[in-house]
XYZ file of C-alpha atoms in Angstrom:
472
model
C 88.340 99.021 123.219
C 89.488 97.057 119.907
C 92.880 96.689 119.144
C 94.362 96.130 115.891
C 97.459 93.754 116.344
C 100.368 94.595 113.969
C 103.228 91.782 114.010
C 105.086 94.613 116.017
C 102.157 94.117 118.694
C 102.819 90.260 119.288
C 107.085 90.237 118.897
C 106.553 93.645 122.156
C 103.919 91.290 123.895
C 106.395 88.222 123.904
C 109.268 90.341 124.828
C 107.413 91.365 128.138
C 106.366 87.633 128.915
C 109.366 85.882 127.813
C 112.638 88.138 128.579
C 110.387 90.245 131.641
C 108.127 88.417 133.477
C 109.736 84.983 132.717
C 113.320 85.654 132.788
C 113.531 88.820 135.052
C 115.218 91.001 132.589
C 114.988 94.770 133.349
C 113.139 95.606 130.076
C 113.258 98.581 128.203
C 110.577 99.175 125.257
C 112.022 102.091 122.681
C 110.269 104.174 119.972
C 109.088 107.477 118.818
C 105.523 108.673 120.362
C 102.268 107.430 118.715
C 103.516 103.932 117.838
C 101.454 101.469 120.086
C 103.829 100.775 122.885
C 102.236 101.717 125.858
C 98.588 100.378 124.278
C 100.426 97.017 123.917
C 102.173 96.996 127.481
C 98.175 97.582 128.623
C 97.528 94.495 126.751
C 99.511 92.400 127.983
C 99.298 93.693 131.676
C 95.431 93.101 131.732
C 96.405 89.275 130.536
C 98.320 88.305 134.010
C 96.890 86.106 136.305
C 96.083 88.268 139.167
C 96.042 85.618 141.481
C 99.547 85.594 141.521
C 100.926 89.137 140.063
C 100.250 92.660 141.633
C 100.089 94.850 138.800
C 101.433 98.359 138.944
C 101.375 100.911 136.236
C 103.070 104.470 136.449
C 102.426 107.200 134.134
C 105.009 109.837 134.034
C 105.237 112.941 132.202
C 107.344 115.918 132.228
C 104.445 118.348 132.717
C 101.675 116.636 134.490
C 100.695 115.081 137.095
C 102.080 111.236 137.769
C 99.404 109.065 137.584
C 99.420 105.118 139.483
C 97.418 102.196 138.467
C 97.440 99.361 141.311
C 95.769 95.781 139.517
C 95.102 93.559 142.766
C 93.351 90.582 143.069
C 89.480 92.295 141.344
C 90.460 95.795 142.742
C 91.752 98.754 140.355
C 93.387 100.972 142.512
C 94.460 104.562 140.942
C 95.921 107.326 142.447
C 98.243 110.521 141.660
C 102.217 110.316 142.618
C 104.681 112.291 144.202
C 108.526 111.121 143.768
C 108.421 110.762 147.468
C 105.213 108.377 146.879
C 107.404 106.097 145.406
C 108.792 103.708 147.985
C 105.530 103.295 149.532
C 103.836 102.135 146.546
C 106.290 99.362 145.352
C 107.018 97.587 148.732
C 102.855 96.820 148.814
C 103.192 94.048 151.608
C 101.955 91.024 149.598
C 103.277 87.443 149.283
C 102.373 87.640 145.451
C 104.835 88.630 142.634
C 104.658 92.216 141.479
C 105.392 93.634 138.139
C 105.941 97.375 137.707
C 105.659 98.993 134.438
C 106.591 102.938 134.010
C 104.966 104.804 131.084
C 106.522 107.733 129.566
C 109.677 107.149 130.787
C 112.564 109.651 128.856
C 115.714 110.434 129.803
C 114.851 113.566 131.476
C 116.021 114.803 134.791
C 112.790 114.864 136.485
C 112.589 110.902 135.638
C 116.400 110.010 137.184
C 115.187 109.462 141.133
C 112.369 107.305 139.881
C 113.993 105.461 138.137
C 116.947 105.292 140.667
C 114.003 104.003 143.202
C 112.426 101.790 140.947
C 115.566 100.063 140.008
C 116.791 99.595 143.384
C 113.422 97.914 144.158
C 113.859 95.601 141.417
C 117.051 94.275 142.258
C 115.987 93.314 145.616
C 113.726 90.581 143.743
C 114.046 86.593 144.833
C 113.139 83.451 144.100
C 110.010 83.800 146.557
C 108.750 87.282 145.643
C 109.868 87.734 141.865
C 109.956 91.818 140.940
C 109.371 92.619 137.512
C 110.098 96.128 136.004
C 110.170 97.434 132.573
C 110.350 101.219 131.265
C 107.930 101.886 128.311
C 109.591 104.970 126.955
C 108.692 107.994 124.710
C 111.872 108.011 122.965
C 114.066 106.062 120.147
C 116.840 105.790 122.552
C 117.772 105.830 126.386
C 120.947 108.277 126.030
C 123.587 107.083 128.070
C 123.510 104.238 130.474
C 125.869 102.716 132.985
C 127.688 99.420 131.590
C 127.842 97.641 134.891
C 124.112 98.665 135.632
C 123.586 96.911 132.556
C 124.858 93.676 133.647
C 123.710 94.047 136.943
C 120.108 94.349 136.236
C 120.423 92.036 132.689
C 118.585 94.801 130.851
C 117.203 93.967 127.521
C 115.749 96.088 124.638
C 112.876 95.913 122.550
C 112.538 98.767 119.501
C 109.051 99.518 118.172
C 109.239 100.479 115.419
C 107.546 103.452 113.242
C 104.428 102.591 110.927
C 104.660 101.804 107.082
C 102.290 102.580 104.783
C 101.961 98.630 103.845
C 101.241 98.190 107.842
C 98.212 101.259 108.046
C 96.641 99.535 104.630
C 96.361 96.288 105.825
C 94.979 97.225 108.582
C 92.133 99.414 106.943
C 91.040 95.733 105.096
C 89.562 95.025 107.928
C 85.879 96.490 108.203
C 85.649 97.003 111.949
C 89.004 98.924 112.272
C 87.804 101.064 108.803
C 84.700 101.911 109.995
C 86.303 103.039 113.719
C 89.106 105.442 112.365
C 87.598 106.022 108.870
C 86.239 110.136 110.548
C 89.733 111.038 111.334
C 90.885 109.840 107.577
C 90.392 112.938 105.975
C 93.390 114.200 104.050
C 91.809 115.978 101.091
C 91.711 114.186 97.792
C 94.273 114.332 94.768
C 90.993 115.523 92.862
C 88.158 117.460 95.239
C 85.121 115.911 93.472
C 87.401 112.077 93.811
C 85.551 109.388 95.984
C 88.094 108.067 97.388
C 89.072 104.474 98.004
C 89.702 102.914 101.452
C 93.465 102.984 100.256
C 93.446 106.631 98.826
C 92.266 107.567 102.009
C 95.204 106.183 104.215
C 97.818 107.421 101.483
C 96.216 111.204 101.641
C 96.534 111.058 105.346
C 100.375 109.684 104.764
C 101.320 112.618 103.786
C 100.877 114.385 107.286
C 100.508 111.507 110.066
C 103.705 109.206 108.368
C 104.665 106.899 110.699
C 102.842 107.958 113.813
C 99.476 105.927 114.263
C 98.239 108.276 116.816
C 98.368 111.112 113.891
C 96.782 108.530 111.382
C 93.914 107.348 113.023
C 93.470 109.329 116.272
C 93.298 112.928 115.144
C 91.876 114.271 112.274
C 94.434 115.963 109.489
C 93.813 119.396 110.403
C 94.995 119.069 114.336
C 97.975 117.047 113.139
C 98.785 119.697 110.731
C 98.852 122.520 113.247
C 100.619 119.952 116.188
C 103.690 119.301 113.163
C 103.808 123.106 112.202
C 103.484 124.088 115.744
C 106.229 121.769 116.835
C 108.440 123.096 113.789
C 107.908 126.389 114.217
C 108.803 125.866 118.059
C 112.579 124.336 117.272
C 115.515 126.516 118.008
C 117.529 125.152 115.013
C 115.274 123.292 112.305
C 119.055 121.978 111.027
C 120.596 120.953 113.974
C 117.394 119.084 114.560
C 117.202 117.692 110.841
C 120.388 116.709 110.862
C 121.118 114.812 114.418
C 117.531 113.776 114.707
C 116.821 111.538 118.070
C 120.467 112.590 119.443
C 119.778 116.415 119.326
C 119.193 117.366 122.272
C 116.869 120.057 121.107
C 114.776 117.916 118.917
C 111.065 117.780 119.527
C 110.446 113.595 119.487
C 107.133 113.828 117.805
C 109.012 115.097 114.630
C 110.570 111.498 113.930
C 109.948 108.142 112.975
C 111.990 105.074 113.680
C 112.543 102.369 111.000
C 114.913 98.881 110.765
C 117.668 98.542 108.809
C 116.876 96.215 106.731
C 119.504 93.057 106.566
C 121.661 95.035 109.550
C 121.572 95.637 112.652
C 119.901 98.900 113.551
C 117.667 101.725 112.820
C 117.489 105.080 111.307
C 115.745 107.881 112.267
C 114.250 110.221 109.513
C 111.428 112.815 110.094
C 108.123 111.550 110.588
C 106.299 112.343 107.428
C 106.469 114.305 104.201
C 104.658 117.221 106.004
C 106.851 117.858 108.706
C 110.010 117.030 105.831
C 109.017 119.804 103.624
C 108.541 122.093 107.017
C 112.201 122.038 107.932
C 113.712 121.896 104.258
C 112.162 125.427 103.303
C 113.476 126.634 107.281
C 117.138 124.581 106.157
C 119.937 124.951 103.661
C 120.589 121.869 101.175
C 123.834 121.066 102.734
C 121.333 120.501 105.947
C 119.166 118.456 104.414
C 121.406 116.100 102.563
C 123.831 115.504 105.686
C 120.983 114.092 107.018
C 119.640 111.933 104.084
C 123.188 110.905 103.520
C 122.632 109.248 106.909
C 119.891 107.348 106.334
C 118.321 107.740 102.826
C 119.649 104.359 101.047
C 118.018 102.620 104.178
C 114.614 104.353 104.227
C 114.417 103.393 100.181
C 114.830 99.550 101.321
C 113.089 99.379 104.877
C 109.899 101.903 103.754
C 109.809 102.624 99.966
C 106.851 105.367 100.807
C 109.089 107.838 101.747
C 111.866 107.656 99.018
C 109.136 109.427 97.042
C 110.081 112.767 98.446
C 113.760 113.299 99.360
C 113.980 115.253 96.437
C 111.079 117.685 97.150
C 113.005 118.063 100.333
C 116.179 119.268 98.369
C 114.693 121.270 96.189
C 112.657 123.420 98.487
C 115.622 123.854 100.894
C 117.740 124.696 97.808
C 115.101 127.521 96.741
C 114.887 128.630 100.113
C 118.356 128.637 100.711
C 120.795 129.784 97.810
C 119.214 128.434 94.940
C 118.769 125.565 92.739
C 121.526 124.299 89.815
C 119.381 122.045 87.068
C 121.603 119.837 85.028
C 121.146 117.917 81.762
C 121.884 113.865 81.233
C 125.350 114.493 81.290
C 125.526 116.596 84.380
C 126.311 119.799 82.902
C 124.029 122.705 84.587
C 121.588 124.006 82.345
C 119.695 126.302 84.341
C 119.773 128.179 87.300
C 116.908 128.840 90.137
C 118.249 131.819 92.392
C 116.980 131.845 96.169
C 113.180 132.940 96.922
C 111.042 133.232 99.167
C 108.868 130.564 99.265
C 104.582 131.203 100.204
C 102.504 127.613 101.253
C 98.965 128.099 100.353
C 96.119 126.637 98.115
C 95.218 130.028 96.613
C 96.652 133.237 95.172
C 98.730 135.185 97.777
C 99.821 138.700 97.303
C 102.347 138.961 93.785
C 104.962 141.018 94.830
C 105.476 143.666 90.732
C 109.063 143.299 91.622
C 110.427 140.732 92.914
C 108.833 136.296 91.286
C 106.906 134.447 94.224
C 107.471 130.828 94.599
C 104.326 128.856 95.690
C 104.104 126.022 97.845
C 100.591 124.142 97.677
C 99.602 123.174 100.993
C 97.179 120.188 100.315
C 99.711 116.948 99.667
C 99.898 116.220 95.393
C 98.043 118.505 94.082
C 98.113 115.473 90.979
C 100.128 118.333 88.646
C 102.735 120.093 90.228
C 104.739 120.575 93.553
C 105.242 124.252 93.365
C 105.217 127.327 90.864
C 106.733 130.537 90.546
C 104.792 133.797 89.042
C 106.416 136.919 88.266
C 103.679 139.710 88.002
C 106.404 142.244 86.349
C 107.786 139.431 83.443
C 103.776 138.251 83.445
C 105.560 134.709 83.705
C 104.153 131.268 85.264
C 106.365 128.443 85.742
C 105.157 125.040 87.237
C 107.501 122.925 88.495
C 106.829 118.703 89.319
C 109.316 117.063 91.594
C 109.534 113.274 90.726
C 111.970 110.824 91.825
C 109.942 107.985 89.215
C 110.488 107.024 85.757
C 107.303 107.799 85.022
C 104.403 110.359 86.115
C 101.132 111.600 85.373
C 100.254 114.586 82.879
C 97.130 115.741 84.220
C 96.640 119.406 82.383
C 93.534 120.465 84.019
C 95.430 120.711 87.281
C 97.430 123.343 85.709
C 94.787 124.963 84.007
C 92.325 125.075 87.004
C 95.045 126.637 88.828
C 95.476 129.436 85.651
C 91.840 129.977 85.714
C 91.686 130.925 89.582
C 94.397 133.343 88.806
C 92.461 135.334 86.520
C 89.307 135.158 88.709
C 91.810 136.710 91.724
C 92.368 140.452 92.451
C 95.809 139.770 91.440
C 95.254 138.362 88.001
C 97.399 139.594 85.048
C 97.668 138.456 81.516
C 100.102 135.026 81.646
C 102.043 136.108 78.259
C 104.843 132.961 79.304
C 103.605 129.911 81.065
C 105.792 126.913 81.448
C 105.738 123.204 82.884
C 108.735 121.862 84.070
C 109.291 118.282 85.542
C 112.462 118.397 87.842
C 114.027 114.641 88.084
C 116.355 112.672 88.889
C 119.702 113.450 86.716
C 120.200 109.507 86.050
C 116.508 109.016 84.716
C 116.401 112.390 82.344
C 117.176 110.078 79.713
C 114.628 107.273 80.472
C 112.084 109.477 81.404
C 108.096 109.356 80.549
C 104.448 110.260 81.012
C 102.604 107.280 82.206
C 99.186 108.906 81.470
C 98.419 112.347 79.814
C 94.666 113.882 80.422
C 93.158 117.554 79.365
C 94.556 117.902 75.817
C 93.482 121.149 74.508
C 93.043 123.206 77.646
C 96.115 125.357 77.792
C 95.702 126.556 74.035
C 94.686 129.974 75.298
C 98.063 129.936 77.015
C 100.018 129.206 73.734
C 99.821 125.338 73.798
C 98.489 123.630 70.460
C 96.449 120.635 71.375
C 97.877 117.071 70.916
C 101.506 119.258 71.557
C 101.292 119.607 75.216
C 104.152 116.657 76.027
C 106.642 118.219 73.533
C 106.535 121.710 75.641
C 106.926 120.127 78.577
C 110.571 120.709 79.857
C 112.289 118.105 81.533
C 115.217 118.675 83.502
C 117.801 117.146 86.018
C 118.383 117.162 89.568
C 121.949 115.813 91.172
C 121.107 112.528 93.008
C 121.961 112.999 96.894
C 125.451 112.181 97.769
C 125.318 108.375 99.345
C 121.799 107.550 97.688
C 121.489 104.733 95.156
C 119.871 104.515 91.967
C 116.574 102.827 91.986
């Protein structure tokens, strides 16, 4: 197996030799699923001198069987466990030390009598038969925990943190870890006949996997697209969820990342990826949505600048899907209203309802042109919309017109007698505003656009900035 060692990797494996093993501290390793913890706590386990450590490694899960590792001496013992296994396999009568590690650990209540046993083991340790014991857990946080348990057992935490986008492309430079995980980097391209870079690659796949590196370069993007939607779909309350993240109870942990503060103490939990964002917005209401950006937002812009890049699509999906959107000018006055839809994800042409204006949804990540349009079959109108939080973006026109020419090719084609492009910004940077690149002049003249005119008909407009969220 080759391992590709983050600077997360070495600060988890020198918290389990210097605050565990060396100073007996009941250690507890934190952070969402999919982030290299219990890889890393392998690592350094298979380092220890077995001469003088009995290694033992429990894998719990809620659903499954328990699985035991014993490392002894040049045996590899494994075996399943029962709760009332326990005892038996931690008082191994040996005169070397023994260091326990339990995987999968949550706060669940099938986990309390382990770790009740496992604890009560550990505190029995001496200067002549040292007991180590640390918790690798599936979770962010431990919940609640007992203050004089704390003491008593000197318990220390390490957080592992969530994957950035600057972490998962320095790790592609390397041509051994490319070539191993390059099959599962398949996010389609911006542009289908684009051969894409190393780079593009990871950034396509960004979209879905986010933070996880189990969904970046351990499944390919169509099983981590169903897993998201299928976790999603399976929530009780998409806002409750979106807006307590790790504390709600009913919160599935796969759904969110974990991230530093940066310059404070802390971390903030936001959803796990752009995907799974845009999921819950069209399920949540605005006020949802920005109760739980207000919360952590400013820090994600700081901490991991990737993901600042779509708080607003969040907004302005939940705000179409729930109640409608107000777009303002400069000044702030509203200039336009968006009333509440019903909002289709797909790549093609759905059914076009002859009453009632469909808003679409692409389901690929950047289409390169626009984040969603609305068609009304009975007005013959097509409005795309681009959701930008920059100061500057791309005009690429054939994305448009490609997706005009595939409605006329479809059984529901009409004649397009009103087509607009809108870009939908930030209200502070209406007035700053620009087109870093424009491509395709000339192909939306059939559509009433003179050539060479296209940027002039292009209608900009404002979006309120989320309550709490700075300026950039």
């Amino acid at each position: 197996m080759m391992l590709y060692c983050r600077p997360t990797f070495h600060r988890q494996f020198e918290f389990l030799r210097d605050k565990v093993l060396n100073e007996g501290h009941l250690g507890w390793i934190l952070g969402p699923p999919g982030t290299g913890k219990s890889i890393t706590a392998m690592a350094f386990a298979s380092t220890l001198d077995r001469s003088e450590w009995i290694v033992t490694w429990i894998h719990v899960g809620k659903f499954m069987d328990w699985q035991c590792v014993r490392l002894i001496g040049n045996e590899r013992k494994t075996r399943f466990l029962e709760i009332s296994d326990v005892d038996e396999v931690l008082m191994v009568d040996d005169k070397r030390h023994h260091v326990v590690l339990v995987d999968g650990w949550t706060a669940a209540n099938e986990f309390m009598e382990l770790t009740r046993k496992c604890v009560r083991w550990f505190l029995h340790s001496n200067g002549v038969k040292q007991r180590r014991l640390a918790f690798v857990c599936s979770v962010a946080t431990r919940g609640k925990f007992q203050e004089d348990m704390e003491i008593l057992t000197r318990a220390r935490e390490f957080r592992v943190c969530s994957w950035t986008l600057h972490e998962y492309l320095n790790a592609i430079k390397d041509d051994e870890v490319f070539q191993s995980v390059s099959q599962c980097l398949d996010a389609p391209a911006v542009l289908p006949d684009e051969e894409m870079s190393r780079a593009a690659m990871v950034e396509s796949k960004y979209y879905y996997a986010g933070g996880s590196c189990r969904y970046m370069f351990h499944f390919r993007t169509a099983t981590v697209a169903t897993k998201l939607s299928d976790a999603v779909d399976s929530l009780n309350d998409a806002a409750t969820v979106a807006t307590s993240g790790q504390r709600s109870s009913s919160s599935i942990n796969r759904l969110f990342g974990m991230f530093q503060r940066p310059r404070v103490v802390g971390t903030v939990s936001p959803v796990i990826s752009q995907y799974v964002a845009t999921l819950i917005a069209v399920r949540c209401g605005p006020e949802a949505m920005e109760t739980h950006l207000l919360s952590c937002c400013s820090s994600i812009e700081r901490s991991n600048p990737a993901l600042n890049g779509w708080m607003l699509e969040m907004v302005f999906f939940a705000s179409l899907r729930n109640g409608g959107l107000a777009l303002v000018d400069a000044a702030g006055n509203t200039v336009d209203t968006w009333g509440q839809s019903v909002i289709v994800v797909t790549d093609g042409i759905p059914a076009l309802s002859s009453a009632q204006p469909v808003w679409i949804k692409p389901e690929k990540w950047n289409q390169g042109g626009y984040d969603a349009i609305m068609v009304c079959k009975r007005t013959q109108h097509v409005r795309f919309v681009q959701v930008t939080s920059a100061h500057k973006h791309s005009f690429r026109i054939n994305h448009f017109y490609g997706w005009l020419k595939m409605l006329s090719e479809s059984p529901e084609s009409f004649e397009v007698k009103t087509m607009e492009i809108i870009f939908v910004v930030e209200q502070e940077k209406l007035s700053t505003f620009d087109f870093s690149t424009v491509t395709g002049n000339g192909l939306l003249v059939p559509f009433g656009w003179p050539k060479g005119k296209e940027t002039d008909l292009v209608r900009l407009v404002g979006i309120r900035r989320l309550l709490g969220q700075s300026p950039l």
